[in-house]
Each structure stands twice: as C-alpha cells, then as structure tokens.
Short mmCIF file of C-alpha atoms in Angstrom, two decimals:
data_model
loop_
_atom_site.label_atom_id
_atom_site.label_comp_id
_atom_site.label_asym_id
_atom_site.label_seq_id
_atom_site.Cartn_x
_atom_site.Cartn_y
_atom_site.Cartn_z
CA MET A 1 -288.85 -108.28 -12.68
CA ALA A 2 -285.62 -109.90 -13.80
CA VAL A 3 -287.39 -111.47 -16.76
CA ALA A 4 -288.82 -108.08 -17.68
CA LEU A 5 -285.29 -106.67 -17.71
CA VAL A 6 -284.13 -109.45 -20.02
CA ALA A 7 -287.03 -108.67 -22.32
CA LEU A 8 -286.22 -104.96 -22.28
CA ALA A 9 -282.54 -105.66 -23.00
CA LEU A 10 -283.47 -107.90 -25.91
CA VAL A 11 -285.40 -105.06 -27.50
CA ALA A 12 -283.14 -102.17 -26.55
CA LEU A 13 -279.70 -103.71 -26.96
CA PRO A 14 -279.68 -103.94 -30.79
CA LEU A 15 -280.64 -100.27 -30.99
CA VAL A 16 -277.81 -99.35 -28.63
CA GLY A 17 -275.49 -101.46 -30.77
CA LEU A 18 -276.58 -99.61 -33.89
CA LEU A 19 -276.20 -96.21 -32.27
CA GLN A 20 -272.73 -96.89 -30.83
CA ARG A 21 -271.48 -98.09 -34.23
CA ALA A 22 -272.97 -95.06 -35.97
CA PRO A 23 -270.37 -92.87 -37.69
CA TRP A 24 -271.82 -89.64 -36.31
CA THR A 25 -269.13 -87.32 -37.63
CA ALA A 26 -269.12 -88.85 -41.11
CA LEU A 27 -272.91 -88.98 -41.20
CA PRO A 28 -273.58 -85.84 -43.26
CA GLY A 29 -271.19 -87.06 -45.94
CA LEU A 30 -272.66 -90.57 -45.91
CA LEU A 31 -276.20 -89.24 -46.17
CA GLY A 32 -275.18 -87.30 -49.26
CA ARG A 33 -273.94 -90.40 -51.12
CA PRO A 34 -275.85 -91.30 -54.28
CA VAL A 35 -276.75 -94.75 -52.86
CA VAL A 36 -278.42 -93.13 -49.87
CA VAL A 37 -280.01 -90.21 -51.73
CA ASP A 38 -281.45 -92.45 -54.47
CA ALA A 39 -282.90 -94.89 -51.95
CA LEU A 40 -284.32 -92.09 -49.81
CA ARG A 41 -285.98 -90.38 -52.74
CA LEU A 42 -287.41 -93.62 -54.12
CA SER A 43 -288.61 -94.76 -50.69
CA LEU A 44 -290.35 -91.48 -49.94
CA GLY A 45 -292.09 -91.45 -53.31
CA THR A 46 -293.20 -95.09 -53.32
CA SER A 47 -294.25 -95.24 -49.66
CA LEU A 48 -296.35 -92.08 -49.99
CA ALA A 49 -297.91 -93.41 -53.19
CA ALA A 50 -298.64 -96.73 -51.47
CA THR A 51 -300.25 -94.86 -48.57
CA GLY A 52 -302.34 -92.78 -50.97
CA LEU A 53 -303.44 -95.90 -52.83
CA SER A 54 -304.23 -97.60 -49.53
CA VAL A 55 -306.43 -94.68 -48.45
CA VAL A 56 -308.28 -94.54 -51.78
CA LEU A 57 -308.89 -98.30 -51.88
CA GLY A 58 -308.79 -99.13 -48.19
CA VAL A 59 -311.40 -96.69 -46.84
CA PRO A 60 -314.22 -98.08 -49.03
CA LEU A 61 -313.10 -101.60 -48.13
CA ALA A 62 -313.14 -100.73 -44.44
CA TRP A 63 -316.62 -99.26 -44.88
CA VAL A 64 -317.84 -102.48 -46.50
CA LEU A 65 -316.36 -104.55 -43.70
CA ALA A 66 -317.89 -102.33 -41.02
CA ARG A 67 -321.30 -101.55 -42.46
CA ALA A 68 -322.37 -103.64 -45.42
CA GLU A 69 -324.50 -106.73 -45.04
CA LEU A 70 -322.13 -109.07 -46.76
CA PRO A 71 -322.31 -112.85 -46.84
CA GLY A 72 -318.97 -114.31 -45.80
CA ARG A 73 -317.77 -111.05 -44.34
CA ARG A 74 -315.55 -112.88 -41.86
CA LEU A 75 -313.84 -114.65 -44.73
CA VAL A 76 -313.32 -111.35 -46.56
CA ARG A 77 -311.81 -109.84 -43.43
CA ALA A 78 -309.51 -112.82 -43.00
CA VAL A 79 -308.26 -112.41 -46.58
CA VAL A 80 -307.76 -108.68 -46.06
CA VAL A 81 -305.78 -109.18 -42.86
CA LEU A 82 -303.73 -112.08 -44.21
CA PRO A 83 -300.83 -109.91 -45.50
CA MET A 84 -300.30 -108.70 -41.91
CA VAL A 85 -299.35 -112.21 -40.79
CA LEU A 86 -297.99 -113.60 -44.06
CA PRO A 87 -294.19 -113.59 -44.42
CA PRO A 88 -293.59 -110.72 -46.87
CA VAL A 89 -291.39 -112.89 -49.10
CA VAL A 90 -294.35 -115.21 -49.59
CA GLY A 91 -296.46 -112.16 -50.41
CA GLY A 92 -293.89 -111.14 -53.01
CA ALA A 93 -293.91 -114.60 -54.56
CA ALA A 94 -297.72 -114.54 -54.62
CA LEU A 95 -297.65 -111.15 -56.34
CA LEU A 96 -295.23 -112.57 -58.89
CA PHE A 97 -297.55 -115.50 -59.65
CA ALA A 98 -300.48 -113.09 -60.00
CA LEU A 99 -299.00 -109.98 -61.56
CA GLY A 100 -295.62 -111.13 -62.90
CA ARG A 101 -294.93 -111.38 -66.60
CA ARG A 102 -296.00 -115.04 -66.63
CA GLY A 103 -298.57 -114.54 -63.85
CA LEU A 104 -302.31 -115.08 -63.87
CA VAL A 105 -303.26 -111.45 -64.55
CA GLY A 106 -299.78 -110.16 -65.32
CA GLN A 107 -299.40 -111.92 -68.67
CA TRP A 108 -302.71 -110.46 -69.77
CA LEU A 109 -301.66 -106.96 -68.64
CA ASP A 110 -298.40 -107.38 -70.52
CA GLN A 111 -299.92 -108.69 -73.75
CA HIS A 112 -302.86 -106.30 -74.06
CA PHE A 113 -301.68 -103.14 -72.37
CA GLY A 114 -297.91 -103.51 -72.28
CA ILE A 115 -298.05 -103.03 -68.52
CA LEU A 116 -295.26 -104.77 -66.65
CA LEU A 117 -295.24 -104.23 -62.90
CA PRO A 118 -292.13 -106.16 -61.79
CA PHE A 119 -288.82 -104.28 -61.96
CA SER A 120 -290.59 -100.91 -61.95
CA PRO A 121 -291.32 -98.31 -59.24
CA ALA A 122 -295.02 -99.10 -59.80
CA GLY A 123 -294.24 -102.67 -58.79
CA VAL A 124 -292.66 -101.36 -55.58
CA VAL A 125 -295.86 -99.41 -54.85
CA VAL A 126 -297.99 -102.52 -55.45
CA ALA A 127 -295.79 -104.63 -53.16
CA GLN A 128 -295.87 -101.98 -50.43
CA THR A 129 -299.63 -101.51 -50.76
CA PHE A 130 -300.20 -105.26 -50.55
CA VAL A 131 -298.31 -105.47 -47.28
CA ALA A 132 -299.31 -102.14 -45.72
CA MET A 133 -302.96 -101.55 -46.68
CA PRO A 134 -304.37 -104.02 -44.11
CA PHE A 135 -303.00 -101.83 -41.31
CA LEU A 136 -305.08 -98.93 -42.63
CA VAL A 137 -308.17 -101.06 -43.25
CA VAL A 138 -308.17 -102.54 -39.75
CA SER A 139 -307.77 -99.13 -38.16
CA VAL A 140 -310.41 -97.41 -40.29
CA GLU A 141 -312.88 -100.28 -39.90
CA ALA A 142 -312.71 -99.80 -36.14
CA GLY A 143 -313.28 -96.09 -36.77
CA PHE A 144 -316.42 -96.77 -38.82
CA ARG A 145 -317.76 -99.00 -36.07
CA ALA A 146 -317.22 -96.25 -33.50
CA VAL A 147 -319.25 -93.70 -35.52
CA ASP A 148 -322.91 -93.89 -34.50
CA ALA A 149 -324.88 -94.70 -37.64
CA ARG A 150 -327.88 -92.82 -36.22
CA PHE A 151 -326.14 -89.48 -36.84
CA GLU A 152 -325.71 -90.43 -40.47
CA HIS A 153 -329.37 -91.43 -40.73
CA ALA A 154 -330.41 -88.19 -39.09
CA ALA A 155 -328.33 -86.14 -41.52
CA ALA A 156 -329.81 -88.08 -44.44
CA THR A 157 -333.40 -87.52 -43.29
CA LEU A 158 -332.61 -83.82 -43.00
CA GLY A 159 -331.87 -83.80 -46.71
CA ALA A 160 -328.10 -84.23 -46.90
CA SER A 161 -326.80 -86.08 -49.93
CA PRO A 162 -324.78 -89.27 -49.29
CA TRP A 163 -321.58 -87.40 -50.16
CA THR A 164 -322.44 -84.60 -47.71
CA VAL A 165 -323.22 -87.15 -45.01
CA PHE A 166 -319.88 -88.81 -45.58
CA ARG A 167 -317.97 -85.54 -45.67
CA ARG A 168 -319.69 -83.78 -42.75
CA VAL A 169 -320.63 -86.64 -40.42
CA THR A 170 -318.75 -89.87 -41.14
CA LEU A 171 -315.35 -88.48 -42.11
CA PRO A 172 -314.91 -86.32 -38.99
CA GLY A 173 -315.88 -89.40 -36.97
CA ILE A 174 -313.26 -91.67 -38.54
CA ALA A 175 -310.58 -88.97 -38.93
CA PRO A 176 -308.46 -90.05 -35.93
CA SER A 177 -308.51 -93.72 -37.01
CA LEU A 178 -307.81 -92.74 -40.59
CA ALA A 179 -304.82 -90.64 -39.55
CA ALA A 180 -303.41 -93.36 -37.29
CA GLY A 181 -304.05 -96.03 -39.92
CA ALA A 182 -302.36 -93.95 -42.60
CA VAL A 183 -299.28 -93.36 -40.45
CA LEU A 184 -298.97 -97.06 -39.61
CA CYS A 185 -299.54 -97.97 -43.24
CA TRP A 186 -296.87 -95.51 -44.37
CA ALA A 187 -294.35 -96.78 -41.82
CA ARG A 188 -294.98 -100.35 -42.88
CA ALA A 189 -294.65 -99.41 -46.57
CA LEU A 190 -291.42 -97.56 -45.89
CA GLY A 191 -289.91 -100.58 -44.12
CA GLU A 192 -291.09 -103.11 -46.70
CA PHE A 193 -288.34 -105.48 -47.79
CA GLY A 194 -289.37 -109.05 -48.58
CA ALA A 195 -292.26 -108.48 -50.95
CA THR A 196 -290.39 -105.67 -52.71
CA ILE A 197 -287.19 -107.57 -53.47
CA THR A 198 -289.16 -110.66 -54.51
CA PHE A 199 -291.70 -108.93 -56.73
CA ALA A 200 -290.11 -105.67 -57.85
CA GLY A 201 -286.44 -106.67 -58.02
CA ASN A 202 -283.52 -104.56 -56.93
CA LEU A 203 -282.11 -101.71 -59.01
CA GLY A 204 -280.62 -98.45 -57.73
CA GLY A 205 -282.89 -95.43 -58.24
CA ARG A 206 -285.70 -97.58 -59.63
CA THR A 207 -286.67 -100.31 -57.18
CA ARG A 208 -283.94 -100.26 -54.52
CA THR A 209 -285.75 -98.73 -51.54
CA LEU A 210 -284.15 -97.87 -48.18
CA PRO A 211 -284.43 -101.38 -46.68
CA LEU A 212 -283.04 -103.01 -49.84
CA ALA A 213 -280.19 -100.51 -50.02
CA THR A 214 -279.44 -101.13 -46.33
CA TYR A 215 -279.31 -104.89 -46.83
CA GLN A 216 -277.10 -104.59 -49.87
CA ALA A 217 -274.79 -102.03 -48.29
CA LEU A 218 -274.26 -104.37 -45.33
CA GLN A 219 -272.37 -106.68 -47.70
CA SER A 220 -269.91 -104.10 -48.91
CA ASP A 221 -270.27 -100.62 -47.45
CA ARG A 222 -270.86 -100.65 -43.70
CA GLY A 223 -270.81 -96.85 -43.36
CA ALA A 224 -273.62 -96.41 -45.87
CA ALA A 225 -275.55 -99.29 -44.26
CA LEU A 226 -275.34 -97.58 -40.87
CA ALA A 227 -276.40 -94.23 -42.33
CA LEU A 228 -279.38 -95.87 -44.04
CA SER A 229 -280.31 -97.70 -40.84
CA LEU A 230 -280.22 -94.46 -38.88
CA VAL A 231 -282.58 -92.85 -41.37
CA LEU A 232 -285.05 -95.70 -40.86
CA VAL A 233 -284.66 -95.55 -37.06
CA GLY A 234 -285.30 -91.80 -37.20
CA VAL A 235 -288.45 -92.30 -39.23
CA SER A 236 -289.69 -95.01 -36.85
CA LEU A 237 -289.15 -92.74 -33.85
CA ALA A 238 -291.03 -89.96 -35.63
CA VAL A 239 -293.95 -92.35 -36.20
CA LEU A 240 -293.94 -93.28 -32.51
CA LEU A 241 -294.01 -89.60 -31.56
CA ALA A 242 -296.83 -88.91 -33.98
CA LEU A 243 -298.91 -91.73 -32.53
CA ARG A 244 -297.90 -91.33 -28.89
CA ASP A 245 -301.27 -90.02 -27.70
CA ARG A 246 -303.13 -92.80 -29.37
CA TRP A 247 -300.91 -95.57 -28.02
CA PHE A 248 -299.62 -94.22 -24.76
CA GLY A 249 -302.25 -91.64 -23.85
CA ALA A 250 -304.41 -94.01 -21.82
CA ALA A 251 -301.52 -95.69 -20.05
CA GLY A 252 -300.07 -92.33 -19.03
CA MET B 1 -294.14 -118.33 -9.21
CA PRO B 2 -294.82 -117.55 -12.88
CA ALA B 3 -291.56 -115.56 -12.96
CA ARG B 4 -289.66 -118.56 -11.60
CA LEU B 5 -291.27 -120.76 -14.18
CA ALA B 6 -290.21 -118.35 -16.92
CA VAL B 7 -286.65 -118.30 -15.61
CA ALA B 8 -286.65 -122.09 -15.55
CA VAL B 9 -287.87 -122.24 -19.13
CA VAL B 10 -285.20 -119.78 -20.29
CA ALA B 11 -282.50 -121.67 -18.38
CA LEU B 12 -283.64 -124.94 -19.88
CA ALA B 13 -283.65 -123.42 -23.37
CA LEU B 14 -280.12 -122.05 -22.91
CA ALA B 15 -278.91 -125.36 -21.51
CA THR B 16 -280.16 -127.30 -24.51
CA VAL B 17 -278.73 -124.97 -27.16
CA PRO B 18 -275.14 -126.25 -27.15
CA VAL B 19 -276.36 -129.85 -27.24
CA GLY B 20 -278.62 -129.09 -30.16
CA CYS B 21 -275.90 -127.41 -32.20
CA GLY B 22 -272.90 -129.55 -31.29
CA GLY B 23 -271.85 -132.69 -33.00
CA GLY B 24 -271.66 -134.95 -29.94
CA PRO B 25 -268.51 -136.83 -28.94
CA GLY B 26 -266.77 -136.20 -32.28
CA GLU B 27 -266.84 -132.47 -31.55
CA ARG B 28 -264.04 -132.61 -29.04
CA ALA B 29 -262.18 -135.39 -30.78
CA GLY B 30 -261.93 -133.30 -33.95
CA ALA B 31 -260.19 -130.37 -32.27
CA GLY B 32 -256.41 -130.45 -32.45
CA SER B 33 -254.65 -133.07 -34.50
CA GLY B 34 -256.81 -135.98 -33.34
CA PRO B 35 -259.06 -138.08 -35.55
CA VAL B 36 -261.18 -136.50 -38.27
CA GLY B 37 -264.72 -136.09 -36.95
CA GLY B 38 -267.70 -133.96 -35.94
CA GLU B 39 -269.85 -131.50 -37.81
CA LEU B 40 -267.98 -129.56 -40.44
CA ARG B 41 -269.40 -126.23 -41.52
CA VAL B 42 -268.55 -125.20 -45.06
CA ALA B 43 -269.35 -121.66 -46.22
CA ALA B 44 -269.31 -121.79 -50.01
CA ALA B 45 -270.18 -119.58 -53.00
CA ALA B 46 -273.73 -120.15 -54.25
CA SER B 47 -272.38 -121.32 -57.61
CA LEU B 48 -270.79 -124.32 -55.86
CA THR B 49 -274.16 -125.64 -54.64
CA GLU B 50 -274.41 -128.62 -57.01
CA PRO B 51 -270.82 -129.92 -57.11
CA PHE B 52 -270.26 -129.40 -53.37
CA THR B 53 -273.51 -131.15 -52.48
CA ALA B 54 -272.42 -134.11 -54.61
CA LEU B 55 -268.86 -134.01 -53.28
CA GLY B 56 -270.16 -133.72 -49.73
CA ARG B 57 -272.00 -137.03 -50.04
CA ARG B 58 -268.84 -138.74 -51.24
CA PHE B 59 -266.76 -137.14 -48.51
CA GLU B 60 -269.20 -138.28 -45.85
CA ARG B 61 -269.08 -141.83 -47.21
CA ALA B 62 -265.30 -141.78 -46.94
CA HIS B 63 -265.42 -140.18 -43.46
CA PRO B 64 -268.50 -141.62 -41.74
CA ASP B 65 -267.79 -139.72 -38.50
CA VAL B 66 -267.94 -136.33 -40.24
CA HIS B 67 -271.21 -134.59 -40.95
CA LEU B 68 -271.01 -131.71 -43.43
CA ARG B 69 -273.20 -128.66 -43.16
CA PHE B 70 -273.11 -126.29 -46.13
CA ASP B 71 -273.93 -122.61 -46.12
CA PHE B 72 -274.26 -121.47 -49.73
CA GLY B 73 -274.55 -117.78 -50.55
CA PRO B 74 -272.91 -114.82 -52.29
CA SER B 75 -269.17 -114.94 -51.49
CA SER B 76 -269.13 -111.33 -50.33
CA GLY B 77 -272.03 -111.89 -47.95
CA LEU B 78 -270.42 -115.07 -46.58
CA ALA B 79 -267.14 -113.21 -46.03
CA GLN B 80 -269.05 -110.51 -44.17
CA SER B 81 -270.71 -113.13 -41.92
CA LEU B 82 -267.32 -114.76 -41.23
CA GLU B 83 -265.90 -111.38 -40.27
CA GLU B 84 -268.84 -110.96 -37.91
CA GLY B 85 -267.95 -114.26 -36.26
CA ALA B 86 -270.20 -116.77 -38.02
CA PRO B 87 -268.92 -120.25 -37.17
CA ALA B 88 -267.35 -122.09 -40.10
CA ASP B 89 -264.50 -124.50 -40.76
CA VAL B 90 -263.99 -124.10 -44.50
CA PHE B 91 -264.56 -121.15 -46.84
CA ALA B 92 -264.80 -121.54 -50.61
CA SER B 93 -265.13 -118.24 -52.48
CA ALA B 94 -265.94 -117.45 -56.11
CA ASP B 95 -263.43 -114.61 -56.04
CA GLU B 96 -259.77 -114.38 -55.04
CA ARG B 97 -260.25 -110.79 -53.87
CA ILE B 98 -262.85 -111.86 -51.36
CA MET B 99 -260.58 -114.63 -50.08
CA ASP B 100 -257.82 -112.02 -49.79
CA ARG B 101 -260.15 -109.88 -47.71
CA VAL B 102 -260.78 -112.80 -45.35
CA VAL B 103 -257.01 -113.43 -45.16
CA ASP B 104 -256.45 -109.75 -44.37
CA SER B 105 -258.97 -110.01 -41.53
CA GLY B 106 -256.82 -112.77 -40.03
CA LEU B 107 -259.49 -115.44 -40.43
CA VAL B 108 -257.39 -117.53 -42.83
CA ASP B 109 -253.63 -118.05 -42.85
CA ARG B 110 -251.96 -116.34 -45.78
CA ASP B 111 -250.52 -119.48 -47.41
CA GLU B 112 -253.70 -121.48 -46.85
CA PRO B 113 -256.00 -120.74 -49.85
CA VAL B 114 -255.80 -123.19 -52.77
CA ILE B 115 -257.37 -122.51 -56.16
CA PHE B 116 -259.42 -125.58 -57.08
CA ALA B 117 -261.75 -124.44 -59.89
CA ARG B 118 -262.55 -121.75 -62.41
CA ASN B 119 -265.85 -120.75 -63.95
CA ARG B 120 -266.74 -119.11 -67.24
CA LEU B 121 -269.63 -116.71 -67.70
CA ALA B 122 -272.64 -117.33 -69.92
CA ILE B 123 -275.69 -115.41 -71.03
CA ALA B 124 -278.74 -117.29 -69.78
CA VAL B 125 -282.11 -116.87 -71.49
CA PRO B 126 -285.47 -118.58 -70.86
CA VAL B 127 -286.24 -121.69 -72.91
CA GLY B 128 -287.27 -120.61 -76.42
CA ASN B 129 -285.28 -117.37 -76.07
CA PRO B 130 -288.35 -115.05 -76.20
CA GLY B 131 -286.15 -111.96 -76.43
CA SER B 132 -284.14 -113.35 -79.39
CA VAL B 133 -280.87 -112.75 -77.56
CA ARG B 134 -277.83 -113.60 -79.73
CA GLY B 135 -274.98 -111.99 -77.85
CA LEU B 136 -273.81 -109.36 -75.38
CA ASP B 137 -275.03 -106.50 -77.61
CA ASP B 138 -278.64 -107.57 -77.01
CA LEU B 139 -278.30 -106.80 -73.31
CA ALA B 140 -278.35 -103.11 -74.25
CA ARG B 141 -281.82 -103.37 -75.82
CA PRO B 142 -284.11 -101.32 -73.58
CA GLU B 143 -287.25 -103.33 -74.40
CA LEU B 144 -285.75 -106.50 -72.91
CA LEU B 145 -285.83 -107.31 -69.20
CA VAL B 146 -282.20 -107.83 -68.27
CA GLY B 147 -280.72 -108.87 -64.93
CA LEU B 148 -277.17 -108.90 -63.60
CA CYS B 149 -275.71 -109.90 -60.26
CA ALA B 150 -275.14 -106.93 -57.94
CA ALA B 151 -271.87 -105.12 -58.58
CA ASP B 152 -270.35 -106.16 -55.24
CA VAL B 153 -270.77 -109.94 -55.68
CA PRO B 154 -268.26 -111.85 -57.85
CA CYS B 155 -270.62 -112.74 -60.72
CA GLY B 156 -271.74 -109.11 -60.93
CA ARG B 157 -268.21 -107.76 -60.92
CA LEU B 158 -267.13 -110.21 -63.64
CA ALA B 159 -270.21 -109.60 -65.77
CA ARG B 160 -269.57 -105.86 -65.69
CA ALA B 161 -265.92 -106.42 -66.64
CA LEU B 162 -267.09 -108.56 -69.55
CA LEU B 163 -269.59 -105.94 -70.74
CA ARG B 164 -267.05 -103.13 -70.41
CA ARG B 165 -264.55 -105.03 -72.55
CA ALA B 166 -267.24 -105.61 -75.16
CA GLY B 167 -268.17 -101.91 -75.06
CA VAL B 168 -271.78 -102.72 -74.15
CA THR B 169 -273.80 -100.57 -71.73
CA PRO B 170 -276.51 -102.95 -70.50
CA ALA B 171 -280.11 -101.82 -69.93
CA VAL B 172 -280.33 -103.47 -66.50
CA ASP B 173 -283.73 -103.95 -64.86
CA THR B 174 -282.69 -105.70 -61.68
CA GLU B 175 -279.57 -106.64 -59.72
CA GLU B 176 -279.76 -109.93 -57.87
CA LEU B 177 -277.73 -110.89 -54.83
CA ASP B 178 -276.20 -113.99 -56.41
CA ALA B 179 -276.16 -115.89 -59.69
CA LYS B 180 -278.61 -118.54 -58.43
CA ALA B 181 -281.23 -115.89 -57.63
CA LEU B 182 -280.70 -114.32 -61.06
CA LEU B 183 -280.96 -117.67 -62.82
CA SER B 184 -284.24 -118.53 -61.09
CA ARG B 185 -285.76 -115.30 -62.43
CA ILE B 186 -284.60 -116.26 -65.91
CA THR B 187 -285.89 -119.85 -65.77
CA ALA B 188 -289.23 -118.45 -64.55
CA GLY B 189 -289.36 -116.21 -67.61
CA GLU B 190 -289.49 -113.02 -65.54
CA LEU B 191 -286.33 -111.81 -67.27
CA ASP B 192 -285.27 -112.12 -70.91
CA ALA B 193 -281.56 -112.46 -70.23
CA GLY B 194 -278.86 -112.30 -67.60
CA ILE B 195 -275.19 -113.07 -67.17
CA VAL B 196 -274.55 -116.03 -64.87
CA TYR B 197 -271.86 -118.68 -64.51
CA HIS B 198 -271.55 -121.42 -67.07
CA SER B 199 -271.92 -123.91 -64.18
CA ASP B 200 -275.30 -122.39 -63.28
CA VAL B 201 -276.53 -123.04 -66.80
CA VAL B 202 -275.27 -126.64 -66.62
CA ALA B 203 -277.02 -127.10 -63.26
CA ALA B 204 -280.30 -125.74 -64.63
CA GLY B 205 -280.25 -128.32 -67.44
CA ASP B 206 -283.14 -127.96 -69.89
CA ARG B 207 -284.87 -125.27 -67.81
CA VAL B 208 -282.68 -122.59 -69.39
CA THR B 209 -280.90 -121.87 -72.66
CA ALA B 210 -277.37 -120.51 -72.81
CA VAL B 211 -275.90 -118.03 -75.26
CA ALA B 212 -272.11 -118.15 -75.39
CA VAL B 213 -270.00 -115.14 -74.51
CA PRO B 214 -266.92 -114.18 -76.58
CA ARG B 215 -263.67 -116.09 -76.18
CA GLY B 216 -261.15 -114.59 -73.80
CA ALA B 217 -263.86 -113.35 -71.46
CA PRO B 218 -262.95 -112.96 -67.77
CA VAL B 219 -263.20 -116.12 -65.68
CA ALA B 220 -264.05 -116.55 -61.98
CA THR B 221 -261.37 -118.14 -59.78
CA TYR B 222 -262.37 -120.27 -56.78
CA PRO B 223 -260.03 -120.51 -53.77
CA VAL B 224 -260.81 -122.74 -50.80
CA ALA B 225 -259.24 -122.59 -47.33
CA VAL B 226 -259.49 -123.88 -43.76
CA LEU B 227 -260.48 -121.10 -41.39
CA ALA B 228 -257.96 -120.35 -38.65
CA GLY B 229 -260.65 -120.64 -35.98
CA SER B 230 -261.93 -124.03 -37.14
CA ALA B 231 -263.06 -126.36 -34.37
CA HIS B 232 -262.18 -129.33 -36.57
CA PRO B 233 -258.97 -128.42 -38.41
CA ALA B 234 -258.15 -132.01 -39.34
CA ALA B 235 -261.53 -132.69 -40.94
CA ALA B 236 -261.48 -129.24 -42.56
CA ALA B 237 -258.05 -129.87 -44.08
CA ALA B 238 -259.24 -133.26 -45.32
CA PHE B 239 -262.19 -131.60 -47.07
CA VAL B 240 -259.99 -128.91 -48.64
CA THR B 241 -257.63 -131.60 -49.96
CA PHE B 242 -260.62 -133.61 -51.19
CA VAL B 243 -262.08 -130.84 -53.40
CA SER B 244 -258.78 -130.64 -55.31
CA SER B 245 -258.37 -134.42 -55.52
CA SER B 246 -258.67 -136.64 -58.56
CA THR B 247 -261.99 -137.87 -57.16
CA ALA B 248 -263.42 -134.37 -57.08
CA ARG B 249 -262.11 -133.10 -60.41
CA PRO B 250 -264.51 -135.05 -62.67
CA VAL B 251 -267.44 -133.94 -60.52
CA LEU B 252 -266.44 -130.29 -60.89
CA ARG B 253 -265.81 -130.70 -64.61
CA ARG B 254 -269.22 -132.30 -65.16
CA ALA B 255 -270.77 -129.40 -63.22
CA GLY B 256 -269.35 -127.04 -65.84
CA PHE B 257 -266.25 -125.79 -64.02
CA LEU B 258 -262.78 -125.44 -65.51
CA LEU B 259 -259.93 -127.00 -63.56
CA PRO B 260 -256.66 -125.22 -62.79
#
C-alpha cells in the first residue's frame, strides 16, 4: 500500500508541480505569442498528416501481418514494432543516414528529384510517422485478427467485390481498433521530440513543433514553456478521455 | 512480504545513492578552507570542450586528490540548470550576460567572475565547400542549407549581431542548441554553411573548412567563476586560477581562442 502511494506520487507529483507553476492569469496572453501559435499550428498540421499517412500505409501493413501467409512474418513484425522501443533520437539518426542529404536513399532523392526531407515540415511528418505508425499497426492488426474471416468469405461467395467486402464487412469490424490506433498514433506524433530534432532540425514555423518549442523555451522563456506544456497536457488528457471506454471500461 | 521486500530495495537504493555520487573522504576535506580535494563539477560552455578537457588532465596531474567532472552545454541552458539547483562548483560561460544573470540570481559573488578567453566567429562549410560559400552574403542564398545557433544561446546571439552589422538577412533552415551541434551537422554535410566559433573549426581539424568573417566582427567573451554554493571552494578557486594561468594560456591559444 505504501509502495503504491510512492508510485502514485512519482507519477502525479510532476503534474502537480507543473500546474502550480502555471501562470493561469497570463495564460491567454502567453498562448497568443507567436512562438506558441507557430508551434501549435505546425504541430497540428504535421501530427494530423503523420496520422493520415500512418492510416494509409499502416492499415495495409496491419492486414499483411494479420492475414497474409508471409515467410518471416515474425521478423517483419519485430521490425515494424522496433520504433516503439527504440530511443527516438536513435530513430532520428537512422532517418538521417537513410533519408538525409548524404543518406542511402536521401542523396538519390536529392540528386534526381530535388527532394530534401531534413529541415522541412515534410521531414517532421516522416519523423513523426516513423515513431507513431507502429502504435496504429499494432492496434489495427489486433482488430483484423478479431474479425472472423468466415464473414468475409461468405460475403465474397455471395458476389461482393473485394472492395465491397472490405468496406462493408472488414472495415466495420476493425473500426474500433482503427479509431483507437489512430488516436494513440496522433498523440505519439504530437509529442514527438527526439526523432524530429535529430532528423528535421529546429526552425520556428517550419520544423519547431510543440515539444521542441517547449524545450527551447525552457532555456529562456519560462512563461511560454509553461503555456506550451499546458497545451500538451490538455491534449494528453483529451486523448485519455477519448479512449477511456477502451482502457478503463472493463476495469470499471 | 513482497511489499516489505520492495521497501527494502528502495531503502537500499536510496542508501547507496550518496555513496555513489560522493567523492569519498576528500568530499568533506574539501569543504571550507582545508586541503584541495574531492570531485569538482565544472559546468562549461560547449565551445570549451576541447581546451577544458586538456586542461582538466593537467589540473588533475597537479592535484591528484581532485577529480574533475565536466558538464558541457549551451551556456544559457547550463545557467538555467544552475538556477534550478544543479550541483556545480565552477561555471564557465561563453557570454558575460549569462554570467551576469547567474550573479543576479545570487549563485556567484559579484566580484568573482574573471574573463579568461575570447572567441571569434567563423563561417564553417563542409570539406570541399559544396555550396561555394565565400562570405556572409552567401548565407542569404535560399538554395543553400544554412544553420545558426538558436537566438538565445551565445553563438546564436553573436552570429545574428554579425549578420545584422553586415546587412545580411540569412535564409536559415535550422537553429541548433549549441555551436557543437551545428558544427556536427556541417561536418556531416547536412548543411552547406553555418556560423560557429573559430575554436570549433580548429577543434574539427580537417573535417570542416572555414570561411573567414570580416574584421571587427563581434567576439564572444568567456568569464569563469566559483559558485557560491560550491562544496569544494578551495579546489574550485584553484581551477579558476589555473584556467587563467600561464600554463593554460598556450592550450587555449592553440584551441583557437584569443586571450584577454
């Protein structure tokens, strides 16, 4: 019991610390500062784009992992899940070696197409997708496994096209997992720091997302740092509320 | 029973922490005016990494009972940590304003800081100068990837002052947290150019090429001071004296610093 209280304090105390230092009265003014507004706008745009990209790429990947007869599927899954356990800074460095200007694929993209991902908002989206997509894939893969394949077969034998089967049978089956996975993925993308600053750099309005702006503001402008932190805490609480049935429903 | 075990583990962990961090017998001996000794924590600007590491080895040879532990980082970030209570005995900043801030916070006595070095700025470009950078004007070319230090760290503030004086509006692609981070992006070829300290270019040797900045450009000033809360004031004072000594000056000069 006492140990449980220590554990609870360890988790709750920093939040209390943040909230008691929060400049509540000055908050509206702080939230209107260019530093905060730029970071908020950029973060919303990039994290939603990363979530969209994760859905478009991650759902087929989850389907392959759940349904396809694939040699070495366990290895593929391990690679897919790796960014969840990899330190994000390492992920950012890896992205740099792959997609940076002197990277494996990056130098080719630069020379032939003039595409340069680092130091651009697109680079932020790539970094966020790298780190956040596994959360969606894992969730949606579980969803695919829960859908009974016999319904899909039945629909197909009744003359439904593959697209109709997916849209009318499979998609409704995975919808809850897809929604939960997308929310988790978005939250992770929004909070992404290490891979972003390593791969995409740090420039106001272009690549300086909320977490980067918070970190930088801590060095010079405490008020702005607190305001930015509160925005991120608010978002996190909203995610918890959105997912409360899924996570806390069973436990009461 | 498991709960008791957990409590025991936590208690054991807490009990070992001070032993793990402390410097042993010298710790207590160093406090007050007694003999120089113990572990000395030096928070220093990132640009001092090379000369201070070299000077630290010499200092430890001269004072075998002192073990130096350096914390290199952006001066502004270090000052922030000190204000938050990070333990340190000596602070060496790349900016007088930041030292003044620490003095104003009461962490350093007002007459304590000594200026021991200065540093020029330089434009650093990757080997071979792929962007054909010849001077400050080139930093305004939008097709180049240009980096500066963030505006709130000393190298960023100075670089912006330099560019303003030259009437150049740079096309910046990224702002790094200190000059070392910026330089590593340049040596890796991720950026075409950036403004760093001359000493950083010297430290990087043949991994980077330097383009000179105009004469009369602003220069960084480095003060060093013993922190008022130092656990080893005698050893800290000895180190502060040492970095201004005739032994230290050639090391700093070779590292690319100017001497006051």
